[in-house]
Tab-separated table of C-alpha atoms in Angstrom:
chain	number	residue	atom	x	y	z
A	1	MET	CA	-0.050	-0.130	-0.319
A	2	LYS	CA	0.929	3.558	-0.789
A	3	THR	CA	1.768	5.944	2.280
A	4	ARG	CA	1.161	9.367	3.074
A	5	ASN	CA	2.207	12.304	5.285
A	6	LEU	CA	0.431	13.588	8.212
A	7	GLY	CA	1.259	16.916	8.841
A	8	ILE	CA	4.286	19.004	8.023
A	9	THR	CA	6.117	20.411	10.638
A	10	SER	CA	6.791	17.008	11.978
A	11	PRO	CA	5.415	14.508	9.265
A	12	LEU	CA	3.866	11.205	10.380
A	13	THR	CA	3.995	8.641	7.626
A	14	VAL	CA	1.534	5.891	7.390
A	15	SER	CA	-0.350	3.665	5.420
A	16	THR	CA	-2.997	5.650	2.885
A	17	VAL	CA	-5.964	3.516	4.614
A	18	GLY	CA	-5.722	3.030	8.518
A	19	LEU	CA	-8.070	0.803	10.536
A	20	GLY	CA	-9.996	1.966	13.094
A	21	CYS	CA	-10.000	-0.543	15.888
A	22	MET	CA	-12.918	0.862	18.299
A	23	GLY	CA	-15.541	-1.349	16.549
A	24	MET	CA	-13.893	-4.452	17.817
A	25	SER	CA	-14.582	-3.928	21.380
A	26	HIS	CA	-16.841	-0.533	21.780
A	27	GLY	CA	-20.131	0.643	20.196
A	28	TYR	CA	-21.144	-1.496	17.766
A	29	GLY	CA	-22.957	-4.236	19.818
A	30	GLU	CA	-21.105	-7.060	21.856
A	31	PRO	CA	-17.464	-7.117	21.848
A	32	SER	CA	-15.505	-9.559	19.050
A	33	ASP	CA	-13.959	-12.360	20.255
A	34	VAL	CA	-10.009	-11.432	21.241
A	35	LYS	CA	-8.060	-13.919	19.473
A	36	GLU	CA	-9.878	-13.545	16.258
A	37	MET	CA	-9.596	-9.878	16.249
A	38	THR	CA	-5.798	-10.421	17.148
A	39	THR	CA	-5.760	-12.398	13.810
A	40	LEU	CA	-7.581	-9.451	11.769
A	41	ILE	CA	-5.217	-6.820	13.127
A	42	ARG	CA	-2.154	-8.565	12.048
A	43	LYS	CA	-3.641	-9.426	8.658
A	44	ALA	CA	-4.175	-5.752	8.112
A	45	HIS	CA	-1.118	-5.058	8.595
A	46	ASP	CA	0.420	-8.542	6.371
A	47	LEU	CA	-2.083	-6.577	3.501
A	48	GLY	CA	-0.053	-3.260	3.778
A	49	VAL	CA	-1.682	-1.119	6.978
A	50	THR	CA	0.710	0.856	9.138
A	51	PHE	CA	-1.571	3.134	11.130
A	52	PHE	CA	-3.868	1.862	13.801
A	53	ASP	CA	-6.448	3.772	16.091
A	54	THR	CA	-7.709	2.881	19.384
A	55	ALA	CA	-8.737	5.125	22.778
A	56	GLU	CA	-8.432	4.832	26.378
A	57	VAL	CA	-12.378	5.186	26.607
A	58	TYR	CA	-12.954	2.231	24.266
A	59	GLY	CA	-14.438	-0.495	26.143
A	60	PRO	CA	-12.839	1.338	28.441
A	61	TYR	CA	-9.537	0.376	28.304
A	62	THR	CA	-9.974	-3.124	26.608
A	63	ASN	CA	-9.311	-1.814	22.934
A	64	GLU	CA	-5.885	-0.423	23.897
A	65	GLU	CA	-4.974	-4.281	25.415
A	66	LEU	CA	-6.061	-5.602	22.317
A	67	VAL	CA	-4.274	-3.567	19.990
A	68	GLY	CA	-1.466	-3.777	22.128
A	69	GLN	CA	-1.400	-7.820	22.305
A	70	ALA	CA	-2.032	-7.691	18.694
A	71	LEU	CA	1.024	-5.461	17.581
A	72	GLU	CA	3.166	-6.402	20.294
A	73	PRO	CA	5.329	-8.620	17.655
A	74	ILE	CA	5.406	-6.124	15.140
A	75	ARG	CA	5.400	-2.749	17.026
A	76	ASN	CA	8.566	-1.072	15.119
A	77	GLU	CA	6.693	-1.432	11.753
A	78	VAL	CA	3.272	0.126	12.565
A	79	LYS	CA	2.137	3.754	14.258
A	80	ILE	CA	-0.335	3.832	17.149
A	81	ALA	CA	-2.822	6.289	17.561
A	82	THR	CA	-4.786	6.752	20.655
A	83	LYS	CA	-6.487	9.128	23.089
A	84	PHE	CA	-7.186	10.743	26.243
A	85	GLY	CA	-9.584	13.102	27.707
A	86	ILE	CA	-12.571	11.458	27.797
A	87	SER	CA	-13.087	9.491	31.462
A	88	MET	CA	-15.228	6.843	32.579
A	89	ASN	CA	-16.875	7.181	36.051
A	90	MET	CA	-16.481	3.506	37.220
A	91	ASP	CA	-19.881	4.360	39.637
A	92	ASP	CA	-22.703	4.976	37.231
A	93	PHE	CA	-20.472	4.464	34.079
A	94	LYS	CA	-21.154	7.627	32.632
A	95	GLN	CA	-18.499	9.244	30.590
A	96	VAL	CA	-16.787	13.026	31.341
A	97	LEU	CA	-14.379	15.270	29.709
A	98	ASP	CA	-10.994	15.301	31.787
A	99	SER	CA	-7.670	17.148	30.547
A	100	ARG	CA	-6.292	18.039	33.566
A	101	PRO	CA	-2.633	17.783	33.401
A	102	GLU	CA	-2.301	15.282	36.014
A	103	THR	CA	-5.299	13.201	34.291
A	104	ILE	CA	-3.221	13.317	31.160
A	105	ARG	CA	-0.098	11.782	32.541
A	106	ARG	CA	-2.278	9.424	34.375
A	107	SER	CA	-3.610	8.673	30.888
A	108	VAL	CA	-0.288	8.353	29.173
A	109	GLU	CA	1.016	5.699	31.364
A	110	GLY	CA	-2.088	3.765	31.422
A	111	SER	CA	-2.197	3.510	27.319
A	112	LEU	CA	1.588	2.665	27.570
A	113	LYS	CA	0.965	-0.016	29.421
A	114	ARG	CA	-1.769	-1.352	27.846
A	115	LEU	CA	-0.478	-0.901	24.105
A	116	ARG	CA	2.943	-2.999	25.054
A	117	THR	CA	4.897	-0.167	24.389
A	118	ASP	CA	7.523	2.779	25.140
A	119	HIS	CA	5.671	5.429	22.968
A	120	ILE	CA	2.514	6.361	21.368
A	121	ASP	CA	2.838	7.654	17.459
A	122	LEU	CA	0.046	10.156	17.579
A	123	TYR	CA	-1.767	11.105	20.973
A	124	TYR	CA	-5.149	13.311	20.414
A	125	GLN	CA	-7.202	14.956	23.012
A	126	HIS	CA	-10.256	13.054	22.253
A	127	ARG	CA	-12.809	16.149	23.086
A	128	VAL	CA	-11.878	19.550	24.129
A	129	ASP	CA	-12.282	20.139	27.672
A	130	PRO	CA	-13.888	23.510	28.374
A	131	ASN	CA	-12.713	23.732	31.935
A	132	ILE	CA	-8.701	23.375	30.889
A	133	PRO	CA	-7.021	26.091	28.662
A	134	ILE	CA	-5.611	24.511	25.690
A	135	GLU	CA	-2.165	26.098	26.656
A	136	ASP	CA	-1.925	23.851	29.692
A	137	VAL	CA	-2.964	20.586	27.326
A	138	ALA	CA	-0.188	21.917	25.040
A	139	GLY	CA	2.398	22.130	27.548
A	140	THR	CA	1.783	18.775	29.194
A	141	ILE	CA	1.885	17.276	25.722
A	142	LYS	CA	5.122	18.818	25.222
A	143	ASP	CA	6.764	17.706	28.667
A	144	LEU	CA	5.637	14.089	27.629
A	145	MET	CA	6.938	15.063	23.939
A	146	ASP	CA	10.304	15.972	25.682
A	147	GLU	CA	10.568	12.385	27.663
A	148	GLY	CA	9.664	10.456	24.273
A	149	LYS	CA	6.599	9.058	25.540
A	150	ILE	CA	4.715	11.012	22.789
A	151	LEU	CA	6.131	11.506	19.281
A	152	HIS	CA	2.717	13.406	17.864
A	153	TRP	CA	-0.092	14.880	19.103
A	154	GLY	CA	-3.408	15.905	17.577
A	155	LEU	CA	-7.125	16.970	18.346
A	156	SER	CA	-10.401	14.978	18.006
A	157	GLU	CA	-13.678	16.626	16.922
A	158	ALA	CA	-11.850	20.280	18.032
A	159	GLY	CA	-13.484	23.583	16.696
A	160	ILE	CA	-11.461	25.893	14.165
A	161	GLU	CA	-10.337	28.065	16.969
A	162	THR	CA	-9.062	25.791	19.258
A	163	ILE	CA	-7.017	24.436	16.501
A	164	LYS	CA	-5.339	27.511	15.615
A	165	LYS	CA	-4.515	28.192	19.322
A	166	ALA	CA	-3.046	24.805	19.658
A	167	HIS	CA	-1.187	24.483	16.802
A	168	ALA	CA	0.110	28.045	17.160
A	169	ILE	CA	1.646	26.829	21.139
A	170	LEU	CA	2.217	23.206	19.942
A	171	PRO	CA	2.008	21.944	16.139
A	172	LEU	CA	-0.390	19.537	15.577
A	173	THR	CA	0.240	16.825	13.309
A	174	ALA	CA	-3.165	15.750	12.720
A	175	VAL	CA	-7.012	16.562	13.638
A	176	GLN	CA	-9.418	13.735	13.496
A	177	SER	CA	-13.027	14.436	12.836
A	178	GLU	CA	-16.240	12.560	11.134
A	179	TYR	CA	-15.790	13.073	7.363
A	180	SER	CA	-17.623	11.277	4.639
A	181	MET	CA	-20.082	11.359	1.923
A	182	PHE	CA	-22.492	11.087	4.735
A	183	TRP	CA	-21.246	14.325	6.588
A	184	ARG	CA	-19.536	16.923	4.603
A	185	GLU	CA	-19.559	19.645	7.361
A	186	PRO	CA	-15.583	19.491	7.417
A	187	GLU	CA	-15.607	21.065	4.013
A	188	ARG	CA	-17.004	24.293	5.073
A	189	ASN	CA	-13.912	25.401	7.451
A	190	LEU	CA	-11.776	22.298	8.698
A	191	LEU	CA	-10.326	21.383	5.406
A	192	PRO	CA	-9.206	24.827	4.326
A	193	LEU	CA	-7.975	25.665	7.793
A	194	LEU	CA	-5.778	22.207	8.120
A	195	GLY	CA	-4.490	22.892	4.358
A	196	GLU	CA	-3.263	26.298	5.402
A	197	LEU	CA	-1.505	25.043	8.560
A	198	GLY	CA	-0.035	21.714	6.889
A	199	ILE	CA	-2.256	19.329	9.641
A	200	GLY	CA	-3.288	16.138	8.208
A	201	LEU	CA	-6.613	15.207	8.579
A	202	VAL	CA	-8.057	11.540	9.953
A	203	PRO	CA	-11.674	11.159	8.945
A	204	PHE	CA	-13.540	8.552	11.487
A	205	SER	CA	-16.381	6.967	9.894
A	206	PRO	CA	-15.561	7.353	6.773
A	207	LEU	CA	-18.325	4.697	5.659
A	208	GLY	CA	-21.184	6.885	7.459
A	209	LYS	CA	-21.288	4.418	10.451
A	210	GLY	CA	-21.866	1.764	7.795
A	211	PHE	CA	-24.908	3.807	5.864
A	212	LEU	CA	-22.770	3.951	2.984
A	213	THR	CA	-22.168	0.459	2.426
A	214	GLY	CA	-25.659	-0.237	1.586
A	215	GLY	CA	-25.903	-2.567	3.833
A	216	ILE	CA	-28.453	-0.691	6.461
A	217	THR	CA	-32.389	-0.304	5.615
A	218	LYS	CA	-35.456	1.592	7.638
A	219	ASP	CA	-35.903	-2.319	8.652
A	220	THR	CA	-32.293	-2.467	10.232
A	221	LYS	CA	-32.472	-3.397	14.130
A	222	PHE	CA	-29.696	-2.255	16.083
A	223	SER	CA	-28.667	-4.151	18.988
A	224	LYS	CA	-29.121	-2.422	22.773
A	225	HIS	CA	-25.039	-2.071	22.861
A	226	ASP	CA	-24.874	0.169	19.075
A	227	PHE	CA	-24.535	3.551	20.087
A	228	ARG	CA	-26.446	3.806	16.511
A	229	THR	CA	-29.677	3.463	18.323
A	230	SER	CA	-29.431	6.667	19.788
A	231	VAL	CA	-28.195	8.479	16.551
A	232	PRO	CA	-30.855	10.904	14.682
A	233	ARG	CA	-29.898	9.666	11.479
A	234	PHE	CA	-30.340	6.307	11.651
A	235	GLN	CA	-34.059	6.498	12.821
A	236	LYS	CA	-36.061	4.699	10.687
A	237	GLU	CA	-37.781	7.857	8.794
A	238	ASN	CA	-34.411	9.370	7.887
A	239	ILE	CA	-32.797	6.180	7.067
A	240	GLU	CA	-35.546	5.790	4.043
A	241	ALA	CA	-35.241	9.665	3.265
A	242	ASN	CA	-31.346	9.409	3.069
A	243	MET	CA	-31.561	6.247	1.072
A	244	ALA	CA	-30.793	8.349	-2.503
A	245	LEU	CA	-27.393	9.129	-1.246
A	246	VAL	CA	-26.807	5.094	-0.987
A	247	ASP	CA	-28.356	4.749	-4.598
A	248	PHE	CA	-25.959	7.018	-5.709
A	249	VAL	CA	-23.151	5.320	-4.088
A	250	LYS	CA	-24.490	1.828	-5.402
A	251	GLY	CA	-24.752	3.323	-8.780
A	252	ILE	CA	-20.913	4.706	-8.849
A	253	ALA	CA	-19.897	1.266	-7.636
A	254	VAL	CA	-21.615	-0.817	-10.566
A	255	GLU	CA	-19.769	1.429	-12.981
A	256	LYS	CA	-16.615	1.320	-11.746
A	257	GLU	CA	-16.970	-2.164	-10.709
A	258	ILE	CA	-16.356	-2.018	-7.104
A	259	THR	CA	-17.965	-1.801	-3.978
A	260	PRO	CA	-20.076	0.731	-2.349
A	261	ALA	CA	-17.404	0.882	0.713
A	262	GLN	CA	-14.713	1.363	-1.935
A	263	VAL	CA	-16.555	4.183	-3.565
A	264	ALA	CA	-17.027	5.966	0.009
A	265	ILE	CA	-13.559	5.603	1.040
A	266	SER	CA	-11.526	6.266	-2.340
A	267	TRP	CA	-13.801	9.381	-2.700
A	268	LEU	CA	-12.473	10.736	0.650
A	269	LEU	CA	-8.887	9.877	-0.711
A	270	ASN	CA	-9.293	12.115	-3.680
A	271	GLN	CA	-10.506	15.090	-1.918
A	272	ARG	CA	-7.267	15.673	-0.132
A	273	ASP	CA	-3.543	14.131	-0.372
A	274	TRP	CA	-3.192	14.511	3.404
A	275	ILE	CA	-6.660	12.683	4.326
A	276	VAL	CA	-6.074	9.277	6.120
A	277	PRO	CA	-9.595	7.321	6.507
A	278	ILE	CA	-9.515	4.843	9.109
A	279	PRO	CA	-12.524	2.398	8.377
A	280	GLY	CA	-13.241	-0.082	10.960
A	281	SER	CA	-14.079	-3.727	10.168
A	282	ARG	CA	-14.363	-7.029	12.340
A	283	SER	CA	-14.200	-9.201	9.071
A	284	LEU	CA	-11.143	-9.994	6.785
A	285	LYS	CA	-13.847	-9.637	3.701
A	286	HIS	CA	-14.533	-6.110	4.693
A	287	LEU	CA	-11.116	-5.178	5.723
A	288	GLU	CA	-9.990	-6.532	2.215
A	289	ASP	CA	-12.744	-4.199	1.009
A	290	ASN	CA	-11.761	-1.073	2.536
A	291	ILE	CA	-7.994	-1.797	1.945
A	292	SER	CA	-8.450	-1.857	-2.119
A	293	ALA	CA	-10.302	1.466	-2.103
A	294	ALA	CA	-6.823	2.773	-1.966
A	295	ASN	CA	-6.222	1.670	-5.608
A	296	VAL	CA	-9.185	3.343	-6.891
A	297	THR	CA	-8.863	6.206	-9.168
A	298	TYR	CA	-11.189	8.774	-10.757
A	299	THR	CA	-11.122	11.339	-13.698
A	300	PRO	CA	-11.657	14.856	-13.028
A	301	ASP	CA	-14.833	14.517	-14.635
A	302	GLU	CA	-15.954	11.363	-12.792
A	303	MET	CA	-15.208	13.436	-9.335
A	304	LEU	CA	-16.935	16.741	-10.908
A	305	GLY	CA	-20.097	14.752	-11.434
A	306	ILE	CA	-19.778	13.069	-8.015
A	307	ASN	CA	-19.389	16.490	-6.160
A	308	LYS	CA	-22.057	17.794	-8.192
A	309	PHE	CA	-24.677	15.459	-6.971
A	310	LEU	CA	-23.523	15.512	-3.323
A	311	ASN	CA	-24.043	18.850	-3.297
A	312	SER	CA	-27.646	18.922	-4.563
A	313	ILE	CA	-28.592	16.110	-2.194
A	314	HIS	CA	-30.186	17.032	1.156
A	315	LEU	CA	-29.489	14.832	4.100
A	316	GLN	CA	-32.015	14.177	6.769
A	317	GLY	CA	-31.585	13.779	10.342
A	318	ASP	CA	-29.007	14.976	13.157
A	319	ARG	CA	-25.528	13.641	13.153
A	320	TYR	CA	-25.590	13.160	16.925
A	321	ASN	CA	-28.603	13.830	19.566
A	322	ALA	CA	-27.358	17.432	21.051
A	323	ASN	CA	-27.297	15.955	24.666
A	324	ASN	CA	-24.641	13.118	24.277
A	325	GLN	CA	-22.164	14.969	22.213
A	326	ALA	CA	-19.449	13.844	24.772
A	327	ASN	CA	-20.681	10.029	24.855
A	328	ILE	CA	-19.865	8.565	21.340
A	329	GLY	CA	-17.785	6.310	20.264
A	330	HIS	CA	-15.119	8.082	18.739
């Protein structure tokens, strides 16, 4: 697989398509078998993936343990991204934002232990903590970089002004945010800013949380452990209203003799050369499918036509409930 660089000040070179590991143990129903997922992660590496994404809160903790176990034998051949800043209150199992310097230090030590490594390649603030100045966060990260425990840092789902301020203090390598044919809001302000500052973008949910694959219909029943049960866009009436997008993606797939998933991922890759999507997978078939998207190309006219349609369509339903922004998977 080809590689791409995240960031300009201190580039991080990773595979063109990464692997989001969250769904293996968090957010999409019951956790998968650890042995099976360990095998799958190592297979991803065999297929050329060198960029693996996890977080402290996924599980909590169990996803980092899985990734650490799977990648330990090949640690020097891969890049691991994980996240801090969302803590789990073990009394009521509610997530809370916490980016106090002392919490960040505890989080780093815990992640290093679970990941079975002495350094984290890319460390994101999972969500901006409104109670802690970004200057304090950046200062703590700088200290940890000086200690060699963190090589690069980034922000997840951060606002434009926070990104500007953080980058001015300590250059960011990447920003992680949702971006797909199903959610194009980053095109308004985020992409121009990242291009200007030389910061890479790591889109999560590049398949629209599964919607763009065509495998979800208005009759789909999500399990009680699947966070999509609380997502407005996955309510029956909104799924039905948004099927025009799925039908369009399916049409492109037929024309190019590829799958809908490959259409969605390859479209993202064609938006900027510093975008590295991290689709998740729990099956070898889907893993191979997603990775193959890196080989799909488009003519300028094809891309123009696709974007023209995307600009014309109105999607129905909010991305998240207003009251659970901090309680989402990524």
